mmCIF file of N, CA and C in Angstrom:
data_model
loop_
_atom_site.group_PDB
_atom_site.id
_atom_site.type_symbol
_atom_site.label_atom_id
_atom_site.label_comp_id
_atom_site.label_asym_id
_atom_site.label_seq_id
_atom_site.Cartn_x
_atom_site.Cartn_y
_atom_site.Cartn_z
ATOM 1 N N UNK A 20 2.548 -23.187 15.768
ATOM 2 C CA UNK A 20 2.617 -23.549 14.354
ATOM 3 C C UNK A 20 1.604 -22.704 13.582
ATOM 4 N N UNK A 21 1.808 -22.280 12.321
ATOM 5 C CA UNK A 21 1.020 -21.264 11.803
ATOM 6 C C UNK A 21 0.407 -22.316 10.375
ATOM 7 N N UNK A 22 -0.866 -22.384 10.404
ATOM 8 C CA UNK A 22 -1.592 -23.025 9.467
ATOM 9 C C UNK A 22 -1.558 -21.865 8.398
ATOM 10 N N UNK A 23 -0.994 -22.630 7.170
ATOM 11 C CA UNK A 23 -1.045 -22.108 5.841
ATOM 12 C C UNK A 23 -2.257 -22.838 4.965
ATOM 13 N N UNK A 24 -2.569 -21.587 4.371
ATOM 14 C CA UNK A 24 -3.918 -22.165 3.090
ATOM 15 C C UNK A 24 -3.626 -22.096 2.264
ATOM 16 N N UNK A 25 -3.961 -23.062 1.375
ATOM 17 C CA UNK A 25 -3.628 -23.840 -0.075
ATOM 18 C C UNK A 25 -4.748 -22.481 -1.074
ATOM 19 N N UNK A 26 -4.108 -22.082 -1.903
ATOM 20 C CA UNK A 26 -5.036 -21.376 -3.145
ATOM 21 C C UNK A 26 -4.033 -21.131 -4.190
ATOM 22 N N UNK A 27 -5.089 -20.659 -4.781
ATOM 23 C CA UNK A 27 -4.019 -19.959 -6.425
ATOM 24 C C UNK A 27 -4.357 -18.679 -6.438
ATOM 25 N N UNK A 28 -3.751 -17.376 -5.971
ATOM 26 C CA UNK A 28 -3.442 -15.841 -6.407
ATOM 27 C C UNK A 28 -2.363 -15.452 -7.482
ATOM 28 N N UNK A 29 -2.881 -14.249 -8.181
ATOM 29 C CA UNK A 29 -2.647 -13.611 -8.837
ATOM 30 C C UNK A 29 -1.456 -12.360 -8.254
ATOM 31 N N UNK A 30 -0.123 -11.821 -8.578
ATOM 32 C CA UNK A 30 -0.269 -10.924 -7.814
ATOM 33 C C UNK A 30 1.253 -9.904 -8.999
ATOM 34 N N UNK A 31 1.372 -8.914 -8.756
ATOM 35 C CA UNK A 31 2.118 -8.186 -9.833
ATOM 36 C C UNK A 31 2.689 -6.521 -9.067
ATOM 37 N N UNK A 32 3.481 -6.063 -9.745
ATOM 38 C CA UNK A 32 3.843 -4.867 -9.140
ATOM 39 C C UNK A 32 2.807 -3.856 -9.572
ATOM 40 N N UNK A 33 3.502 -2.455 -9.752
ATOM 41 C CA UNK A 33 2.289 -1.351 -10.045
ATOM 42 C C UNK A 33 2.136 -1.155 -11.742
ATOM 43 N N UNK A 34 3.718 -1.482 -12.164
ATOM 44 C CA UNK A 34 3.923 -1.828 -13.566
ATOM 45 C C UNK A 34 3.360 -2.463 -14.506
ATOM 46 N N UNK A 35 3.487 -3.696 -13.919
ATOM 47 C CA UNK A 35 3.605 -5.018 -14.311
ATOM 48 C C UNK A 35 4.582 -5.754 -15.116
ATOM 49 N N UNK A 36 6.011 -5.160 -14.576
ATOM 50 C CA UNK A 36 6.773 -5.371 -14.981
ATOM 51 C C UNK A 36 7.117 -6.971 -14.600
ATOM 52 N N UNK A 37 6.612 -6.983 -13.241
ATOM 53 C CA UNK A 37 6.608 -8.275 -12.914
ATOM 54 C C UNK A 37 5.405 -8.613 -12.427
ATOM 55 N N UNK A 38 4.960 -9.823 -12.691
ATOM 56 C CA UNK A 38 3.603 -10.370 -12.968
ATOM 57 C C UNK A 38 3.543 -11.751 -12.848
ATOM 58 N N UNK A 39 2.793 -12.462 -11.689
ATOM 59 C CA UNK A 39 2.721 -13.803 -11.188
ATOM 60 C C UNK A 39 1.807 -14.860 -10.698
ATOM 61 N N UNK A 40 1.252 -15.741 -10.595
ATOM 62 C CA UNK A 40 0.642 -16.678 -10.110
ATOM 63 C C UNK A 40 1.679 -17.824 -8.947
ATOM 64 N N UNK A 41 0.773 -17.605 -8.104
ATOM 65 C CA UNK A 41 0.966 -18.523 -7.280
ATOM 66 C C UNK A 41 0.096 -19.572 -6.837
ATOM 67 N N UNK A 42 0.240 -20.804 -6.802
ATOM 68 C CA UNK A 42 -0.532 -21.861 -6.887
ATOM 69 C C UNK A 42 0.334 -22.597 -5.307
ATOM 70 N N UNK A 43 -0.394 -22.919 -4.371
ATOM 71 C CA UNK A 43 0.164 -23.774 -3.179
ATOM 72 C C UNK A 43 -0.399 -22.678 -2.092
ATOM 73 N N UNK A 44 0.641 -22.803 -0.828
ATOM 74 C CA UNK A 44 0.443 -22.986 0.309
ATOM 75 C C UNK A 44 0.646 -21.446 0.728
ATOM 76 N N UNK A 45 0.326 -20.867 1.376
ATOM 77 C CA UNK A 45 0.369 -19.296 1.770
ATOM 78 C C UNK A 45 0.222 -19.466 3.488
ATOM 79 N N UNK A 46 1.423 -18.724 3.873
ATOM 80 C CA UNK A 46 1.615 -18.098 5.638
ATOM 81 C C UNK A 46 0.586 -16.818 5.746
ATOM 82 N N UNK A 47 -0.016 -16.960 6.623
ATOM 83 C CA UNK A 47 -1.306 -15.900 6.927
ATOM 84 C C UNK A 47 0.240 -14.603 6.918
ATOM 85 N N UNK A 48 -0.131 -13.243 6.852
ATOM 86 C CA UNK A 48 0.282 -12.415 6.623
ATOM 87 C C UNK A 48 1.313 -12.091 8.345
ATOM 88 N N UNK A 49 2.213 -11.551 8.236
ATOM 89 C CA UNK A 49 2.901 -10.388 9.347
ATOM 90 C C UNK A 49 3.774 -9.609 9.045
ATOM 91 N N UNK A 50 3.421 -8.524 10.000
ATOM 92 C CA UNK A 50 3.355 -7.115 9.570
ATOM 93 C C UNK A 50 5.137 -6.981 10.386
ATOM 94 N N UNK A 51 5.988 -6.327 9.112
ATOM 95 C CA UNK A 51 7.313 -6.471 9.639
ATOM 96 C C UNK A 51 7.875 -5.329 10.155
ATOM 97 N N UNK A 52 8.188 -4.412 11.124
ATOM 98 C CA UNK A 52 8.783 -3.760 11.271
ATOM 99 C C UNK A 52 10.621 -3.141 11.673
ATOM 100 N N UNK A 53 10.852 -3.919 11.016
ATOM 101 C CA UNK A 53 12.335 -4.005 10.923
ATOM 102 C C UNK A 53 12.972 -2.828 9.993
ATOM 103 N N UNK A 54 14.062 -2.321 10.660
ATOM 104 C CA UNK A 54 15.004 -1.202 9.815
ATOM 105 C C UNK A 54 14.731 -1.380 8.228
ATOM 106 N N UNK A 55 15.354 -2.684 7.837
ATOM 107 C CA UNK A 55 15.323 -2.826 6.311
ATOM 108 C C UNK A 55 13.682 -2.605 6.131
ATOM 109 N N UNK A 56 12.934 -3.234 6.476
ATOM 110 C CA UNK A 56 11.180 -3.064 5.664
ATOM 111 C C UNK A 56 11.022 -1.626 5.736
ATOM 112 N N UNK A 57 10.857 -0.599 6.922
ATOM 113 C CA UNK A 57 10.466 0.541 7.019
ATOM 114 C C UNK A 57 11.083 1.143 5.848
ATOM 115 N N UNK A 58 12.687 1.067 5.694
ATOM 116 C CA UNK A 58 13.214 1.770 4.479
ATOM 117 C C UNK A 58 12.995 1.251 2.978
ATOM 118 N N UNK A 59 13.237 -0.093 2.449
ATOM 119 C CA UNK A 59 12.627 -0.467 1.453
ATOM 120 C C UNK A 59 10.873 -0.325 1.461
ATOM 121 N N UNK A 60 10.355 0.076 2.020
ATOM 122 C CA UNK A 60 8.976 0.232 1.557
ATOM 123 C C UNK A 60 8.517 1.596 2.118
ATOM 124 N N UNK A 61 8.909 2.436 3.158
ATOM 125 C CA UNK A 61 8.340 3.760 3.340
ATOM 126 C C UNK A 61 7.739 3.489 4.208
ATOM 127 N N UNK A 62 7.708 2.551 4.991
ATOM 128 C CA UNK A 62 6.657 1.969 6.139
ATOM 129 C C UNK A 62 6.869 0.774 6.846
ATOM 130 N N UNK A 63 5.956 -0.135 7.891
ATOM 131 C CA UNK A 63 6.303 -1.379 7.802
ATOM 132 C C UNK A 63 6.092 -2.053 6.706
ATOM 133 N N UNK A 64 6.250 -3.016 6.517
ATOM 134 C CA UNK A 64 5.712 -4.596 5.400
ATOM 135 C C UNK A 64 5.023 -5.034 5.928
ATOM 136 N N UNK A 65 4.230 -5.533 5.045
ATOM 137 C CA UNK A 65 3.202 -7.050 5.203
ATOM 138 C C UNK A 65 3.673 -8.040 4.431
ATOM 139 N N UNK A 66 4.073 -8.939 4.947
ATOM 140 C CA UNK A 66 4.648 -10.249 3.996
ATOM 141 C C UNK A 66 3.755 -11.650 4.467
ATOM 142 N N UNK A 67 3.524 -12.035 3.196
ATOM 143 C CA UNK A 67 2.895 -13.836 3.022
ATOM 144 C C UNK A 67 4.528 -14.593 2.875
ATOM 145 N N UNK A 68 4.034 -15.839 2.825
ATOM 146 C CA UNK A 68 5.671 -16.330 2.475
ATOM 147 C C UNK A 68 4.510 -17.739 1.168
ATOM 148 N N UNK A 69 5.602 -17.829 0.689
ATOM 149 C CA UNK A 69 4.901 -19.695 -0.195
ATOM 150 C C UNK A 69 6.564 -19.973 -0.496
ATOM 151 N N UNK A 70 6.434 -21.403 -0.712
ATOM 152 C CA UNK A 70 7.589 -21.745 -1.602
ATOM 153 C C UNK A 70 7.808 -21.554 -2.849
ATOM 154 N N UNK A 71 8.955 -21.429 -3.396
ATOM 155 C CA UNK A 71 9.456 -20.164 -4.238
ATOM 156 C C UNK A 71 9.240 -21.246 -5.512
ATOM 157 N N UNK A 72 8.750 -22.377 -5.440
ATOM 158 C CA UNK A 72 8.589 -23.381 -6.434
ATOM 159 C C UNK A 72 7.257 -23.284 -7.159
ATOM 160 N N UNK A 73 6.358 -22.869 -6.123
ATOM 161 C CA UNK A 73 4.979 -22.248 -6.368
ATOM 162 C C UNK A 73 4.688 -21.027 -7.666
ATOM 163 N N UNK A 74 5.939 -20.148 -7.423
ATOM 164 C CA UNK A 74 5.561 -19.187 -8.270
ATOM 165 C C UNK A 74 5.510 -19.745 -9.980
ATOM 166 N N UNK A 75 4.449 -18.730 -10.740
ATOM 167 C CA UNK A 75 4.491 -19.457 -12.595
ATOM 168 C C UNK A 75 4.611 -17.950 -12.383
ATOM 169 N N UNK A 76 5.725 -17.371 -13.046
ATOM 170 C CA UNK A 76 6.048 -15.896 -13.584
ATOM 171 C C UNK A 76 5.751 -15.516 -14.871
ATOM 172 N N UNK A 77 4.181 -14.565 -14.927
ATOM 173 C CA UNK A 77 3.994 -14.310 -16.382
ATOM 174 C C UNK A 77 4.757 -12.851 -17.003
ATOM 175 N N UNK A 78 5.580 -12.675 -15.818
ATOM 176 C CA UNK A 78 7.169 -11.844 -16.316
ATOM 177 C C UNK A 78 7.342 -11.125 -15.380
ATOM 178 N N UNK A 79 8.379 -11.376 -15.683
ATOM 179 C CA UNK A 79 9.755 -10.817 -14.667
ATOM 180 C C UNK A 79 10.876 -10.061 -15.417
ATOM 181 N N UNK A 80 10.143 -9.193 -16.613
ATOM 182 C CA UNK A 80 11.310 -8.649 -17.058
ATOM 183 C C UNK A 80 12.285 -7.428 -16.059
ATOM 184 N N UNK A 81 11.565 -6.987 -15.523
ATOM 185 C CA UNK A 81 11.494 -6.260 -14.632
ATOM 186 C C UNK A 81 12.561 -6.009 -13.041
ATOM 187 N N UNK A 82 12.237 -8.020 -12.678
ATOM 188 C CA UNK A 82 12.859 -8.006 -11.440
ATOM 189 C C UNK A 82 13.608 -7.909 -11.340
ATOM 190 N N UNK A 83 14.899 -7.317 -10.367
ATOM 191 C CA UNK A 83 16.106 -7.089 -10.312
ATOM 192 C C UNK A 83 16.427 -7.748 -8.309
ATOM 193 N N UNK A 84 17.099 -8.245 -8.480
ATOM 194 C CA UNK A 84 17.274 -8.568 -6.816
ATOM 195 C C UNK A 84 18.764 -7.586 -5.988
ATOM 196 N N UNK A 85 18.732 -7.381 -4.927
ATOM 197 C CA UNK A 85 19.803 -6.347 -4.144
ATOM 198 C C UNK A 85 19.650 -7.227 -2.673
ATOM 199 N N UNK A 86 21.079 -7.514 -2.935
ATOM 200 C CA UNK A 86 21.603 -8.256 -1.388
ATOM 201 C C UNK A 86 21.342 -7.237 -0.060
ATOM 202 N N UNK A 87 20.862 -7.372 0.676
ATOM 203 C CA UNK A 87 20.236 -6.566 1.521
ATOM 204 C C UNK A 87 20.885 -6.736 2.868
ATOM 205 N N UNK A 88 22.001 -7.847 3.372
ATOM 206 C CA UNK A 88 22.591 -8.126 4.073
ATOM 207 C C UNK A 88 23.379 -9.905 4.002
ATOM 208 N N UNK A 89 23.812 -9.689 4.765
ATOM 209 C CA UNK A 89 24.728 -11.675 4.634
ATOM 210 C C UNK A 89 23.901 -12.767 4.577
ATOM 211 N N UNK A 90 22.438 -12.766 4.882
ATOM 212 C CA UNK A 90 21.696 -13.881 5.030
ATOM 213 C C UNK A 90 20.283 -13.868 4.322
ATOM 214 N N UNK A 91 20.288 -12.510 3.741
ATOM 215 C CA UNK A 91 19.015 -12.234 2.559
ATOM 216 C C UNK A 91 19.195 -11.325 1.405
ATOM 217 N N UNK A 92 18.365 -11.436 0.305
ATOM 218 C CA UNK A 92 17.902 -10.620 -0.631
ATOM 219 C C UNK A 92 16.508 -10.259 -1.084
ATOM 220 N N UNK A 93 16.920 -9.227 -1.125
ATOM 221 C CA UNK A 93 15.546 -8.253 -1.752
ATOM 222 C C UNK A 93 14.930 -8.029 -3.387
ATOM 223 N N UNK A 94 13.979 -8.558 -3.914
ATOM 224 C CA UNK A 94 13.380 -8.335 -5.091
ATOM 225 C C UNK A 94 12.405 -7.145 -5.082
ATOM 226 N N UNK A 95 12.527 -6.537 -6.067
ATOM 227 C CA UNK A 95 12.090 -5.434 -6.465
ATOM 228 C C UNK A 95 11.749 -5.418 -8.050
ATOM 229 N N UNK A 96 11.292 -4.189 -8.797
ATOM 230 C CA UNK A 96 10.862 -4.008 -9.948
ATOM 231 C C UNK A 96 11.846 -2.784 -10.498
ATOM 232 N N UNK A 97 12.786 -3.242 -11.130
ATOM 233 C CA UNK A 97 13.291 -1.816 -11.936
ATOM 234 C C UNK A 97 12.921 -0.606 -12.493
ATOM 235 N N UNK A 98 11.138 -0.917 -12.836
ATOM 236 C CA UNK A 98 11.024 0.335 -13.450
ATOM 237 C C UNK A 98 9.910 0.975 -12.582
ATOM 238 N N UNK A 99 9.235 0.466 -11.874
ATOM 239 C CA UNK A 99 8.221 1.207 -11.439
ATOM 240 C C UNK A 99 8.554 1.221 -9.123
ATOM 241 N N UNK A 100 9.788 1.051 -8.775
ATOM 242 C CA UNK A 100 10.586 0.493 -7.347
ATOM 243 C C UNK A 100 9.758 -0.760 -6.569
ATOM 244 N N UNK A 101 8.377 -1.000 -7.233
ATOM 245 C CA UNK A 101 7.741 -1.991 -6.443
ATOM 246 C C UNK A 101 8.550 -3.243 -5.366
ATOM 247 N N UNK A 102 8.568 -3.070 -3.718
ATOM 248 C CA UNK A 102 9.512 -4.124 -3.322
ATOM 249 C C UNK A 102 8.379 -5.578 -3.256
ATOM 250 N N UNK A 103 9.060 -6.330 -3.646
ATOM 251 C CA UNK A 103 8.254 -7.822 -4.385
ATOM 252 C C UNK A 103 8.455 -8.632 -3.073
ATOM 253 N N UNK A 104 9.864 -9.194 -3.036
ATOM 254 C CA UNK A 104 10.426 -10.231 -2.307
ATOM 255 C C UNK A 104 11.301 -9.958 -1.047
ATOM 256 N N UNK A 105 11.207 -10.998 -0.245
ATOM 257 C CA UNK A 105 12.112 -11.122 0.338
ATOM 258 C C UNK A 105 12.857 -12.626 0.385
ATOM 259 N N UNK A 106 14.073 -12.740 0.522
ATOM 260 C CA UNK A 106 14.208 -13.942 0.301
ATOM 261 C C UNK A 106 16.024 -14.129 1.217
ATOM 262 N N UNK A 107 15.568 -15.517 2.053
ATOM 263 C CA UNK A 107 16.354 -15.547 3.457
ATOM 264 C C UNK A 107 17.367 -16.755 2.260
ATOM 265 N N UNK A 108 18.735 -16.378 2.340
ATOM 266 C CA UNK A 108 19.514 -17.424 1.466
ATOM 267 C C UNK A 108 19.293 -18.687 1.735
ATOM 268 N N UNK A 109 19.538 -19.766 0.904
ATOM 269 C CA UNK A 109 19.207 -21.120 1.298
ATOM 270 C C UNK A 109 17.817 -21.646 1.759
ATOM 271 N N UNK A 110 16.944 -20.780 1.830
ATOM 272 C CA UNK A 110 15.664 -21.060 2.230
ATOM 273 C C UNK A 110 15.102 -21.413 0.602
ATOM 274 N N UNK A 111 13.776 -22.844 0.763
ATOM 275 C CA UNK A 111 12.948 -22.664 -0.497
ATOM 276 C C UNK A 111 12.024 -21.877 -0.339
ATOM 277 N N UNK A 112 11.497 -21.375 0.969
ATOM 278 C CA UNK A 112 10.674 -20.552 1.145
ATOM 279 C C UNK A 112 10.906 -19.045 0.852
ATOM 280 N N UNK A 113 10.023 -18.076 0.422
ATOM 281 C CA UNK A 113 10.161 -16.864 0.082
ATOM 282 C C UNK A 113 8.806 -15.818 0.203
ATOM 283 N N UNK A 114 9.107 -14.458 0.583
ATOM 284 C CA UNK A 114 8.638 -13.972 1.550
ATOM 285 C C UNK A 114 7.550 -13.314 0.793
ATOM 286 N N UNK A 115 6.741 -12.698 -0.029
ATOM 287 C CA UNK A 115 5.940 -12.207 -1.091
ATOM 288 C C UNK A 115 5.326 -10.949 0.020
ATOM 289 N N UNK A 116 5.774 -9.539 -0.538
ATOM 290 C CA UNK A 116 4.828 -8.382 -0.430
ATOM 291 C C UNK A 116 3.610 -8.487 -0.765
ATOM 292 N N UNK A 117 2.327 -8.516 0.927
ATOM 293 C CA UNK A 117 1.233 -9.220 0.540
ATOM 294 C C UNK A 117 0.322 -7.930 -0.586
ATOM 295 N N UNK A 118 0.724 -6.669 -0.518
ATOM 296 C CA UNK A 118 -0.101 -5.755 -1.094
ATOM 297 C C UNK A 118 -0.074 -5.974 -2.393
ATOM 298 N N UNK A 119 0.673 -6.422 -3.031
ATOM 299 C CA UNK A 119 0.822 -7.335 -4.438
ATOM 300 C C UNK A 119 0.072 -8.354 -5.055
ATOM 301 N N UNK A 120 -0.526 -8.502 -4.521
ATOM 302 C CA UNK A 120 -1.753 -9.715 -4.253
ATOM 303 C C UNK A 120 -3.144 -9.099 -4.830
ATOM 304 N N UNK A 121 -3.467 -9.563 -5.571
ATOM 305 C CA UNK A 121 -4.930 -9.524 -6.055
ATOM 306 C C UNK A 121 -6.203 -9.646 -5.274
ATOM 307 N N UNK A 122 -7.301 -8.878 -4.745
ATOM 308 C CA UNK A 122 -8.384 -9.166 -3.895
ATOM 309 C C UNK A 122 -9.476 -10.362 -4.819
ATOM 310 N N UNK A 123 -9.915 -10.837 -4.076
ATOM 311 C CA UNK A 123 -9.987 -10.771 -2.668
ATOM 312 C C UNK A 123 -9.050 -12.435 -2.545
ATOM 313 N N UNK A 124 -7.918 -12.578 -1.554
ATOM 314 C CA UNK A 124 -6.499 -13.056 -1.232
ATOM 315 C C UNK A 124 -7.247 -13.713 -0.126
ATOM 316 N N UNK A 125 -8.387 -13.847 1.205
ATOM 317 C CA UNK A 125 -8.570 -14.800 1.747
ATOM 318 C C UNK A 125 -7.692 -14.558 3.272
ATOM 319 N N UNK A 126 -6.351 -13.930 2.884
ATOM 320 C CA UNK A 126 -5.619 -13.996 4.051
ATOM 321 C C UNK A 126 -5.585 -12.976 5.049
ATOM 322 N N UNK A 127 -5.215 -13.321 6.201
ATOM 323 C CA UNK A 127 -5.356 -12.382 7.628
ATOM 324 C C UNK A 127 -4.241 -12.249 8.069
ATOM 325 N N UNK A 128 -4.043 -11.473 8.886
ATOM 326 C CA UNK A 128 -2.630 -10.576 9.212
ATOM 327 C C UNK A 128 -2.908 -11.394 10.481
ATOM 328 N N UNK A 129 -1.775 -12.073 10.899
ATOM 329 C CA UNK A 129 -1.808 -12.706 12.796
ATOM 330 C C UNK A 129 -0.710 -12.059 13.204
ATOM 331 N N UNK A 130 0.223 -11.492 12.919
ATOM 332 C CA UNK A 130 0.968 -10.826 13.865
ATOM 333 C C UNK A 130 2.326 -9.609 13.711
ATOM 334 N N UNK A 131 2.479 -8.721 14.509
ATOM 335 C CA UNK A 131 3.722 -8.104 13.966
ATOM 336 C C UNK A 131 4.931 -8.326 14.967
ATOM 337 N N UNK A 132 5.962 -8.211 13.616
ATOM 338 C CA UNK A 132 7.483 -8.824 14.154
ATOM 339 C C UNK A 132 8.478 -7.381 14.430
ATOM 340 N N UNK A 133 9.685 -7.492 15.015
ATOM 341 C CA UNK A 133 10.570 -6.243 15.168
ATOM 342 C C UNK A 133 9.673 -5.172 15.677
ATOM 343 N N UNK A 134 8.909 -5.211 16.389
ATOM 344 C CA UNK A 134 8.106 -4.346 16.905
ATOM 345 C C UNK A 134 8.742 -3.345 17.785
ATOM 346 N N UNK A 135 10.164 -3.620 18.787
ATOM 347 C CA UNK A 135 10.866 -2.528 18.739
ATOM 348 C C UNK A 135 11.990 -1.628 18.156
ATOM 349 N N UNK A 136 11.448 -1.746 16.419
ATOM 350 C CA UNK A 136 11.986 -0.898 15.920
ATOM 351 C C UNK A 136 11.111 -0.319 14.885
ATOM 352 N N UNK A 137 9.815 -0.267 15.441
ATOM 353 C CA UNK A 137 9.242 0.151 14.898
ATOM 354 C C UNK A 137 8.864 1.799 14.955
ATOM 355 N N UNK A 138 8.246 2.426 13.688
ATOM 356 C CA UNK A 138 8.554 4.496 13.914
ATOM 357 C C UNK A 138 7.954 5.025 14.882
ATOM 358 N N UNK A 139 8.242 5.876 15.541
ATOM 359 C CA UNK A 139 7.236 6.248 16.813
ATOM 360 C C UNK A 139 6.137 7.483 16.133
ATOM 361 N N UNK A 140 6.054 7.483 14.832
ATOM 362 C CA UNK A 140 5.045 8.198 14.350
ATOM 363 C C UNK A 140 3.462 7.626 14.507
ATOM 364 N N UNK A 141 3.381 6.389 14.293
ATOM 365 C CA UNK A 141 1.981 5.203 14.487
ATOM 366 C C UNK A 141 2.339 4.622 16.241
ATOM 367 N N UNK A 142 1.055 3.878 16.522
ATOM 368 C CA UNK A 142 0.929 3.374 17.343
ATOM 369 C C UNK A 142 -0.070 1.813 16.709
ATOM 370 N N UNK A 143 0.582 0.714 17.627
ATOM 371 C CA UNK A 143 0.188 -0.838 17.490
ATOM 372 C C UNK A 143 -0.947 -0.893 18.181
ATOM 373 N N UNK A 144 -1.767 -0.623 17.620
ATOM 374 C CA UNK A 144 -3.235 -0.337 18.725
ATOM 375 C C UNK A 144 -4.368 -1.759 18.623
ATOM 376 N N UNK A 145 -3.585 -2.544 17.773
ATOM 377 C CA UNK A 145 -4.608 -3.535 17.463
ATOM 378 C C UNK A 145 -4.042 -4.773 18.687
ATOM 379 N N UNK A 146 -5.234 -5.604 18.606
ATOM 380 C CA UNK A 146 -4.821 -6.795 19.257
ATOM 381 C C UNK A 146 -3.806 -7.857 18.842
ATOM 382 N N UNK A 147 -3.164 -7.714 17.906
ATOM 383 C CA UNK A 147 -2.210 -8.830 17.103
ATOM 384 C C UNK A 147 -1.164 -9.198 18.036
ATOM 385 N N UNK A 148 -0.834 -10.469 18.370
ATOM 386 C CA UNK A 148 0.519 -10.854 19.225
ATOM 387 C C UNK A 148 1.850 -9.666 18.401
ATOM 388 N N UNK A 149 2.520 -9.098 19.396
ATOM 389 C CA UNK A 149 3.450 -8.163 19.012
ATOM 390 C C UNK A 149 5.025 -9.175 19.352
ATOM 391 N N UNK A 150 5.877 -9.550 18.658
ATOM 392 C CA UNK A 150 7.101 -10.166 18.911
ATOM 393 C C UNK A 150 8.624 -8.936 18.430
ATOM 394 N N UNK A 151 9.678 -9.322 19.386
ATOM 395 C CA UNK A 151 10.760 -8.653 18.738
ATOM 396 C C UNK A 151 11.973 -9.042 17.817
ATOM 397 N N UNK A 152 11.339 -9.980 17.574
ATOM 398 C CA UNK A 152 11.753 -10.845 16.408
ATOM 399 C C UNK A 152 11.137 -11.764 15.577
ATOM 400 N N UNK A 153 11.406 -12.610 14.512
ATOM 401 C CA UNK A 153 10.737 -13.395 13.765
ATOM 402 C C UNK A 153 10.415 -14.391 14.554
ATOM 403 N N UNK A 154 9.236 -14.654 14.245
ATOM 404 C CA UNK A 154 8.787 -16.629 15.510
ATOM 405 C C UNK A 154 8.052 -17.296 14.438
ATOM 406 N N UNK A 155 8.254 -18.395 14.256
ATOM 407 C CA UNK A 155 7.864 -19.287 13.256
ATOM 408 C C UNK A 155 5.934 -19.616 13.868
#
């Protein structure tokens, strides 16, 4: 079970086209290496998750969402490509790009997921539990 911490962050694209507060519960960070993250972001991801009830949006003129496959969508920023969200359908939970986040955020990275599909340009050299899929 992964203990989430209660705070209020700040967090926005490079724009600020979209621009947010989050108030509640935050999943310590993991580092995603899955086909879709490497290509929507140029790399792996780092994603927090909170419930999507949490967010107060001081704008979102910006956001635009792109179905990314049958069981999720992707938020992003129209004008400046910032990827924001991830978001698993039917879930209240939602996935927040932790680099979006205002310092100092409190939170720690515990683990990376899809780890074999990850680029063979880097190497996982740290101690973090490595999984080949998502584990709650």
């Amino acid at each position: 079970m992964i203990k989430k911490k209660q705070k209020s962050l700040n967090a926005s694209c490079l724009c600020k086209g979209v621009n947010l507060k989050i108030i509640g519960e935050f999943r310590p960070v993991i580092n995603c290496h899955c086909i879709q993250c490497t290509k929507t972001h140029g790399n792996f991801a780092s994603y927090t998750s909170i419930l999507e009830e949490n967010i107060i949006f001081k704008s979102k003129k910006t956001l635009k969402w792109f179905k990314s496959s049958k069981k999720a969508l992707r938020g992003f920023c129209k004008n400046c490509g910032s990827s924001i969200f991830f978001k698993r359908l039917g879930s209240k939970a939602i996935s927040l790009s932790a680099g979006l986040l205002n310092n100092p955020t409190g939170l720690k990275t515990i683990s990376h997921i899809f780890t074999h599909n990850k680029r063979d340009y880097y190497q996982l050299s740290d101690k973090l539990p490595k999984f080949k899929k998502y584990t709650k």
